[in-house]
Short mmCIF file of C-alpha atoms in Angstrom, two decimals:
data_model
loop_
_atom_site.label_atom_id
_atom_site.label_comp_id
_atom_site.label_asym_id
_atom_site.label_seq_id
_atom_site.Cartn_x
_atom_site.Cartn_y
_atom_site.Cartn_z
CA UNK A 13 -13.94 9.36 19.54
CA UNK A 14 -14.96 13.06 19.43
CA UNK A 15 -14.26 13.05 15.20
CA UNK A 16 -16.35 13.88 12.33
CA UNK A 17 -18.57 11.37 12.04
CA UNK A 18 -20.76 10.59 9.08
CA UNK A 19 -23.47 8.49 7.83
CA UNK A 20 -24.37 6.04 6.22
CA UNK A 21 -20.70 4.97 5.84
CA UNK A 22 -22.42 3.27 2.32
CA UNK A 23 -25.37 3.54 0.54
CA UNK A 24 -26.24 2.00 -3.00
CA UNK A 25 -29.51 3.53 -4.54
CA UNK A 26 -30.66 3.17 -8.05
CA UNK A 27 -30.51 5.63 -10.99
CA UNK A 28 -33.40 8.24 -10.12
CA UNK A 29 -33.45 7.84 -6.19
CA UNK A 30 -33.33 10.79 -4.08
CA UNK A 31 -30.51 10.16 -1.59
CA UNK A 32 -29.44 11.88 1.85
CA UNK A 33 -26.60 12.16 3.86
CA UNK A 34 -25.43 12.95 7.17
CA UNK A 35 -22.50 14.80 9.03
CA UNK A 36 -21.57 15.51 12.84
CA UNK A 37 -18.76 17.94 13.11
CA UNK A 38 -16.64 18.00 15.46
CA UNK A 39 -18.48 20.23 18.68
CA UNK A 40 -16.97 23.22 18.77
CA UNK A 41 -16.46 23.73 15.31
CA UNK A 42 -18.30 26.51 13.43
CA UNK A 43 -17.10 25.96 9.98
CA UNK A 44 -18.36 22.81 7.84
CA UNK A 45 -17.25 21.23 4.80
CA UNK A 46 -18.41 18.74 1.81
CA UNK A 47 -16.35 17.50 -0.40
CA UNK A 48 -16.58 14.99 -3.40
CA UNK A 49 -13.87 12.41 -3.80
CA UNK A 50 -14.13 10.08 -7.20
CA UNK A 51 -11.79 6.99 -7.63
CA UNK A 52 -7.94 7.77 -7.81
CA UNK A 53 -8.65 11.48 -7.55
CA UNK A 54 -8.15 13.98 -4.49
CA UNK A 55 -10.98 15.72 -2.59
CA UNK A 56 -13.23 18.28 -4.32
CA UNK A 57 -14.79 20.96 -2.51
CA UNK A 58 -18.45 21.37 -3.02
CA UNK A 59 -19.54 23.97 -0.41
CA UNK A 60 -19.14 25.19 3.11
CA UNK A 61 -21.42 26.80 5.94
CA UNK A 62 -20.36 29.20 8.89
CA UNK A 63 -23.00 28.38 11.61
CA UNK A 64 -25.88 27.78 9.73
CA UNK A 65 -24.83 30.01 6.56
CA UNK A 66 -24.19 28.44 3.41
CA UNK A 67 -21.24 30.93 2.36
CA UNK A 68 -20.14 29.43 -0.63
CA UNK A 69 -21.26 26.81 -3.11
CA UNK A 70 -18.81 24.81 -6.19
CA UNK A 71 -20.25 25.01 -9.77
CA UNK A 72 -19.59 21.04 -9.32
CA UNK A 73 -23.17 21.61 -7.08
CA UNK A 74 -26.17 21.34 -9.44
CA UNK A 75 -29.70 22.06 -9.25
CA UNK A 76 -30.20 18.45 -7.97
CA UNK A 77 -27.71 18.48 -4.65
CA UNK A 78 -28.79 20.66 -1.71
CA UNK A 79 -26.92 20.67 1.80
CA UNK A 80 -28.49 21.90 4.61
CA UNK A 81 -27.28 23.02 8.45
CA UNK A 82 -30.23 24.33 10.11
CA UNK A 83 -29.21 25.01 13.50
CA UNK A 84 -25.43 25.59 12.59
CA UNK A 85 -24.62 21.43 14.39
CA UNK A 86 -25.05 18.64 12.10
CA UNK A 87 -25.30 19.13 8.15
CA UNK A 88 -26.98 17.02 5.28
CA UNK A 89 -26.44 16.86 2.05
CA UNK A 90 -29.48 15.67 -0.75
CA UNK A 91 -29.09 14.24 -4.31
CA UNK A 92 -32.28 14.26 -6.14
CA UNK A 93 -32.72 12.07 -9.10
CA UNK A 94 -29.42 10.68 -8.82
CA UNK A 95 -27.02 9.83 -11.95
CA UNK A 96 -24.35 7.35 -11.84
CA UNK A 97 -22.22 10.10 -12.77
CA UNK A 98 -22.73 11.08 -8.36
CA UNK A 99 -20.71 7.69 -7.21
CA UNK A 100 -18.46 8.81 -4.95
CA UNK A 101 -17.21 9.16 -2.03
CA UNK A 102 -18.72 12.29 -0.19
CA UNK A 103 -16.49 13.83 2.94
CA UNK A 104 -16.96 16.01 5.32
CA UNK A 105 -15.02 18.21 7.29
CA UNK A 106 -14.80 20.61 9.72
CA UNK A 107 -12.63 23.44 11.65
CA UNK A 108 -13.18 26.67 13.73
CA UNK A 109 -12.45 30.15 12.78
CA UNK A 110 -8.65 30.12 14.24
CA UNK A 111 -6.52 29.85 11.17
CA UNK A 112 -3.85 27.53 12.65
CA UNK A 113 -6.51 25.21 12.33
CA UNK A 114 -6.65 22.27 9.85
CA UNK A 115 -9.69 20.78 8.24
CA UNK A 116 -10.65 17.42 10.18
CA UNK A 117 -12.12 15.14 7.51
CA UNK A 118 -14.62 12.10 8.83
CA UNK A 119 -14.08 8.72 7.06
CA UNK A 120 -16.87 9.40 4.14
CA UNK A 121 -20.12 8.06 2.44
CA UNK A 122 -19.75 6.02 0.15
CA UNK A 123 -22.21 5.97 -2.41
CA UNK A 124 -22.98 3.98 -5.56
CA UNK A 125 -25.66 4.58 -8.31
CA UNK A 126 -26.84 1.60 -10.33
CA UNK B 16 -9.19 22.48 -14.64
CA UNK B 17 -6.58 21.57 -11.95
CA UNK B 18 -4.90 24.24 -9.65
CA UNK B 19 -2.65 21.89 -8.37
CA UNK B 20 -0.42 19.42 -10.13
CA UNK B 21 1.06 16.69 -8.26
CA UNK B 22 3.44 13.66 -8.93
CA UNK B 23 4.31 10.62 -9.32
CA UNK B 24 0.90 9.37 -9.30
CA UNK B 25 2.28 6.62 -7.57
CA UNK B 26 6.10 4.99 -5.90
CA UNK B 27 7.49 2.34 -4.92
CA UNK B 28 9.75 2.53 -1.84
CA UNK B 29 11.95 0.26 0.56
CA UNK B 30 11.78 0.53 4.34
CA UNK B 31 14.54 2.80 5.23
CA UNK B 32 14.01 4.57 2.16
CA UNK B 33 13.10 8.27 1.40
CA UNK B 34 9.60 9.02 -0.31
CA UNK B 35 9.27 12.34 -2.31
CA UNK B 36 6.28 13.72 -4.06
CA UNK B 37 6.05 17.00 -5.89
CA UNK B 38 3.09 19.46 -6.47
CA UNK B 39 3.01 22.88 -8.54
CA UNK B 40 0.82 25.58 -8.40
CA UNK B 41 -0.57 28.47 -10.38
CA UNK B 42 -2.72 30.85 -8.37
CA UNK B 43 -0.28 33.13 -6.38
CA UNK B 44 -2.98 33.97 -4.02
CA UNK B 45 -2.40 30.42 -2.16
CA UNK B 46 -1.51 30.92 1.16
CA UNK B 47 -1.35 27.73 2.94
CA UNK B 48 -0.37 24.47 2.01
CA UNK B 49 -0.68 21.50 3.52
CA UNK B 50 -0.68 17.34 2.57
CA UNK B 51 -2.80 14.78 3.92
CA UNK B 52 -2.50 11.01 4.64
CA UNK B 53 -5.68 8.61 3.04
CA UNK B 54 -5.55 5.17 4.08
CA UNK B 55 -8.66 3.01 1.95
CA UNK B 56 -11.49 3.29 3.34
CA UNK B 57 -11.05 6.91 5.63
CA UNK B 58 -11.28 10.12 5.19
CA UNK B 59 -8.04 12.47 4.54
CA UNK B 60 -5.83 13.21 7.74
CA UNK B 61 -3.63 16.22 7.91
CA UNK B 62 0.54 15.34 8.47
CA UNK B 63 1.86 18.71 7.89
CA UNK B 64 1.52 22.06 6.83
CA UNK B 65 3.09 25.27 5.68
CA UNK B 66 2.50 29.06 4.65
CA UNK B 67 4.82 30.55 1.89
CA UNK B 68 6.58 32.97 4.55
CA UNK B 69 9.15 29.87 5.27
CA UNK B 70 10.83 27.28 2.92
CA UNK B 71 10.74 24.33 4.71
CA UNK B 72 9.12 22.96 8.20
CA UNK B 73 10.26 19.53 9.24
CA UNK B 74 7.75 17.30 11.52
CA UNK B 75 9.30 13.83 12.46
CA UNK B 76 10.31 11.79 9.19
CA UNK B 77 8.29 14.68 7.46
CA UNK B 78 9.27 17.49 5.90
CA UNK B 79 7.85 20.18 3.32
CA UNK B 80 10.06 22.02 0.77
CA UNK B 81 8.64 25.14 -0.27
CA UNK B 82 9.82 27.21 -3.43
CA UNK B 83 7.49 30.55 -3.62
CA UNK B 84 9.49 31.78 -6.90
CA UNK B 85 8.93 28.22 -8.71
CA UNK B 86 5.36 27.92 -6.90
CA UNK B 87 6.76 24.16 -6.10
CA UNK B 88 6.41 22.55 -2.94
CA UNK B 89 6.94 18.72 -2.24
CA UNK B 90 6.92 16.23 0.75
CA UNK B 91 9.35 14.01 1.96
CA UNK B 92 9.08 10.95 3.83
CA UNK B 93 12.45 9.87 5.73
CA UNK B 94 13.17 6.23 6.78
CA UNK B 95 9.95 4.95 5.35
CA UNK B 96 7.68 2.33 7.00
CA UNK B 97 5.45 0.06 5.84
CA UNK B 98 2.60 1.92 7.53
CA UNK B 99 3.50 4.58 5.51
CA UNK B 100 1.84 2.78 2.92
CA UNK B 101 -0.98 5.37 1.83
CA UNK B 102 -2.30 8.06 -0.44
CA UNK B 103 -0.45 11.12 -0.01
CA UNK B 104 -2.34 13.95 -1.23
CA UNK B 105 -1.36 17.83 -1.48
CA UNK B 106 -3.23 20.91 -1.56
CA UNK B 107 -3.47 24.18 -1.36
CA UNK B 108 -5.47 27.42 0.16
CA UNK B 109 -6.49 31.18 -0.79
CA UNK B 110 -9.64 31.16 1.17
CA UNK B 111 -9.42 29.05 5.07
CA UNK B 112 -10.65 25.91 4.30
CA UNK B 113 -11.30 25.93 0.66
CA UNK B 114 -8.72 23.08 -0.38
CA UNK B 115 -7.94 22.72 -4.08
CA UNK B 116 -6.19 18.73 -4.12
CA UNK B 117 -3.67 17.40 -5.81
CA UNK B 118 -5.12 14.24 -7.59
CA UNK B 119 -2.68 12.36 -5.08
CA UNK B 120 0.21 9.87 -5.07
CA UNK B 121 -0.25 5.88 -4.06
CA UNK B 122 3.12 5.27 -1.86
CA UNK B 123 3.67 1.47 -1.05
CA UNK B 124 6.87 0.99 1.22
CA UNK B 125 7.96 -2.69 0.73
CA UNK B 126 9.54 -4.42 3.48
#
């Protein structure tokens, strides 16, 4: 399966914790995604890199979440002092440039602060 | 606040049955429109798409209804299956890839 693949697929951390997640995008695609998704709510978007530039970031993206993509492959995405206001489900996605292209979503972290 | 609206927030269907879910929209600059399937458990998968320049594009036993002057669109399901069964959600584009969601609609097709 050549998807987007993330991980951990859970995590559960307590209140304070410094968490950090992973995403594989698809190979040949230069644009990445994250997204938040909370309980009975659709995806929000939280920010996206080109390559390895971060072109745009939400307002839902404090001070305390960072997401990186250093050589423009495989992203991650940090939550300092976590709240349990960040359980979620975190997505990512990715496409290329052509804009008949979709976003491909991978299956999600799921992640719980106690 | 929400820049698309979408309902029923959830529906009850039979097998054989047609499913239909509604979403509105307020920013004119949207340009592309698409819904996507969530079972529990994975991440969103795109059924079908459109852009504004047509009013309807029909993909198997799915098929988007777009209204540009009421900035409506909605999704139906024909001759609904069980594995049907999901979360639909809609959404909708200015930017390539920046989705704004609906907040979704749980379908369960009963036997």
């Amino acid at each position: 399966d050549t998807g987007v693949s993330q991980n951990p697929r859970h995590k559960i951390t307590k209140r304070g914790q410094n968490v950090t997640f992973r995403c594989d995008p698809i190979s040949e695609h230069n644009r990445l995604y994250w997204y938040r998704q909370t309980l009975g709510q659709g995806p929000e978007f939280l920010t996206y890199f080109q390559n390895e530039a971060q072109l745009e970031k939400s307002r839902l993206l404090s001070d305390r979440f960072s997401a990186e993509r250093p050589k423009g492959s495989f992203s991650t995405l940090e939550i300092q002092r976590t709240e349990q206001g960040d359980s979620a489900m975190y997505l990512c996605a990715s496409t290329t440039p052509d804009l008949a292209s979709p976003l491909h979503f991978g299956n999600g972290t799921r992640l719980t602060v106690t | 606040q929400q820049q698309v609206k979408q309902s029923p927030q959830s529906l009850i269907v039979q097998k054989g049955g047609i499913s239909i879910i509604n979403c509105a929209y307020e920013n004119t600059a949207f340009d592309y429109f698409p819904w996507y399937q969530q079972f529990p458990g994975k991440g969103p998968a795109l059924l079908i798409a459109i852009r504004p320049d047509v009013s309807e594009k029909k993909e198997g036993r799915f098929t988007i209804s777009f209204n540009k002057s009421a900035k409506q669109f909605s999704l139906h399901i024909m001759d609904s299956q069980p594995g049907d069964s999901a979360t639909y959600f809609c959404a909708a584009s200015a930017s390539w890839g920046k989705l704004q969601f609906g907040a979704g609609t749980q379908v369960v097709v009963t036997p």
